[in-house]
Amino acid sequence: MNLTPFYKQNYEQRLAMLKEKLGLTDVDEALITGKTATLGNQTIENYLMDFSIPEGVAVNFKINGKEKVVPMATEEPSVIAAASNGAKIIAAGGGIQASTTERLMMGQVLMANVQKPVQLTQRLLQYKPEILQTANDAHPSIVKRGGGAKKIRVRKLAHQFISLDIFIDTKEAMGANMINAMLEAVAKLLKVKLGQTSLMAILSNLADECLATATCRIPVKVLTTKQLNGKEVAQRIVLASEAAQVDPYRAATHNKGIMNGIDVVVMASGNDWRAIESSVHAYAARDGHYRGLSCWQIENDFLIGNLTLPLPVGFVGGSIKLNQKAQLNHRILQVSTAKELEEVLVSVGLAQNLAALKALVSEGIQRGHMHLQAKSLLLSVGATTAELADAQAKLESAPVIDQQTARQILKELRGENNE
Ligand code: MEV
């Protein structure tokens, strides 16, 4: 199927080409064009349609003394319920305290096959003023706003690589384009002034100088469940956090739970969630061993939670500005800076982690999941809204919750059981 020159066509032409080549119907076309074509067409290449993900809000968050409603774009059932539940437990202890470091992003000019690394390192360090000036000249508007390239570092790596690291204050932006433009300008400077070629010039997603921290202090009695007293639950949560420090297999799942909350707010805020994912997981392995990102401890009768993560998000920037829903979500969140957004994100991660660990070490994760799971299963086998309430109650108490049981329950409700 030859669709070239597909990228040169406008939206209507691309759609017409697809319709013809793939035999799409008018109904297909209506489905595709039902959403606004403009934003997608401005944002990516070869735009076809909007692929929507449901958005809901998590509640009960109290961050630095302020109550927050948190928009989450997610297809995963239970994430919003768990975040709200974790936030409620934490709010009982006064809520979450969140803070951020300075927001410095880092980019690298990477040089390969360096024969005299000590000499090159010295020359690069001597060139620091010119390097910073060249970087800043490549993006003067950020300097006017008080940001720009602030410092450099030179690292000698294995296999004869040298990395010139440039740290950049991108203010309210995530700043990927800005950073890359600065780095490419520096790479040219090195070629012209030092005769030094580079392999590549690109930002690093391991933003370990753009960190956010959330802490909380929960009276253990708030954690009491039907089977366990609050202290026992707290002790088991501490063990769960220790297990994620020593076992990368457990750490991966532990951190996935944290990112269940963070990614979906990153998405709702119009940010690049892949950048945050790579940043966070690289940070989790920063001492050479992949570990859980949160830490839970008991002090007297309080469970103390702590989570620190790199969160190189932006509050402004091309696609964020264009995305009206992201703008609306900023208003729902009542944040007006990137640092405030970071504070919400890290707090959501902590609440999500608490909810997951508490469920895992007490009643298990399935009970909470099964309510929504049962509903999705019934809908997937054709239950109507009128049938749902009865069918869901039956399915949830069935020994096996799967599609076959869901079908069987519907048949029974419809009196079709005797075929
Ligand atoms: C499921 O999406 C997330 C959990 O597996 C997280 C965890 O195990 O900590 C429940």
mmCIF file of N, CA and C and ligand atoms in Angstrom, residues 76 250 253-254 256-257 260 356-357 360 365 369, ligand 1:
data_model
loop_
_atom_site.group_PDB
_atom_site.id
_atom_site.type_symbol
_atom_site.label_atom_id
_atom_site.label_comp_id
_atom_site.label_asym_id
_atom_site.label_seq_id
_atom_site.Cartn_x
_atom_site.Cartn_y
_atom_site.Cartn_z
ATOM 1 N N GLU A 76 -6.684 2.956 33.557
ATOM 2 C CA GLU A 76 -6.571 1.871 34.544
ATOM 3 C C GLU A 76 -7.572 2.047 35.685
ATOM 4 N N ARG A 250 10.774 -6.582 42.994
ATOM 5 C CA ARG A 250 9.714 -5.936 43.784
ATOM 6 C C ARG A 250 9.765 -4.407 43.563
ATOM 7 N N THR A 253 7.791 -3.086 40.594
ATOM 8 C CA THR A 253 6.336 -3.039 40.774
ATOM 9 C C THR A 253 5.954 -1.940 41.759
ATOM 10 N N HIS A 254 6.746 -1.813 42.800
ATOM 11 C CA HIS A 254 6.561 -0.762 43.801
ATOM 12 C C HIS A 254 6.574 0.608 43.091
ATOM 13 N N LYS A 256 6.171 1.135 39.890
ATOM 14 C CA LYS A 256 5.069 1.222 38.925
ATOM 15 C C LYS A 256 3.830 1.782 39.634
ATOM 16 N N GLY A 257 3.623 1.320 40.868
ATOM 17 C CA GLY A 257 2.480 1.824 41.638
ATOM 18 C C GLY A 257 2.597 3.328 41.865
ATOM 19 N N ASN A 260 1.800 5.001 38.668
ATOM 20 C CA ASN A 260 0.368 4.932 38.325
ATOM 21 C C ASN A 260 -0.282 6.283 38.587
ATOM 22 N N ALA A 356 -1.417 1.483 47.715
ATOM 23 C CA ALA A 356 -1.046 0.164 47.178
ATOM 24 C C ALA A 356 -0.439 -0.709 48.272
ATOM 25 N N LEU A 357 0.521 -0.155 49.035
ATOM 26 C CA LEU A 357 1.196 -0.965 50.054
ATOM 27 C C LEU A 357 0.224 -1.402 51.145
ATOM 28 N N LEU A 360 -1.815 -4.188 49.747
ATOM 29 C CA LEU A 360 -1.007 -5.397 49.526
ATOM 30 C C LEU A 360 -0.689 -6.129 50.824
ATOM 31 N N ILE A 365 -4.620 -6.960 46.921
ATOM 32 C CA ILE A 365 -4.980 -5.914 45.973
ATOM 33 C C ILE A 365 -6.271 -6.230 45.209
ATOM 34 N N HIS A 369 -9.792 -4.055 43.494
ATOM 35 C CA HIS A 369 -9.796 -3.987 42.028
ATOM 36 C C HIS A 369 -11.053 -4.600 41.435
HETATM 37 C C1 MEV B 1 -0.819 -2.053 40.176
HETATM 38 O O1 MEV B 1 -1.102 -1.275 39.025
HETATM 39 C C2 MEV B 1 0.180 -1.359 41.092
HETATM 40 C C3 MEV B 1 0.678 -2.216 42.262
HETATM 41 O O2 MEV B 1 1.194 -3.454 41.762
HETATM 42 C C4 MEV B 1 1.766 -1.431 42.968
HETATM 43 C C5 MEV B 1 2.552 -2.230 43.983
HETATM 44 O O3 MEV B 1 2.638 -3.451 43.867
HETATM 45 O O4 MEV B 1 3.127 -1.575 44.892
HETATM 46 C C6 MEV B 1 -0.429 -2.570 43.217
#
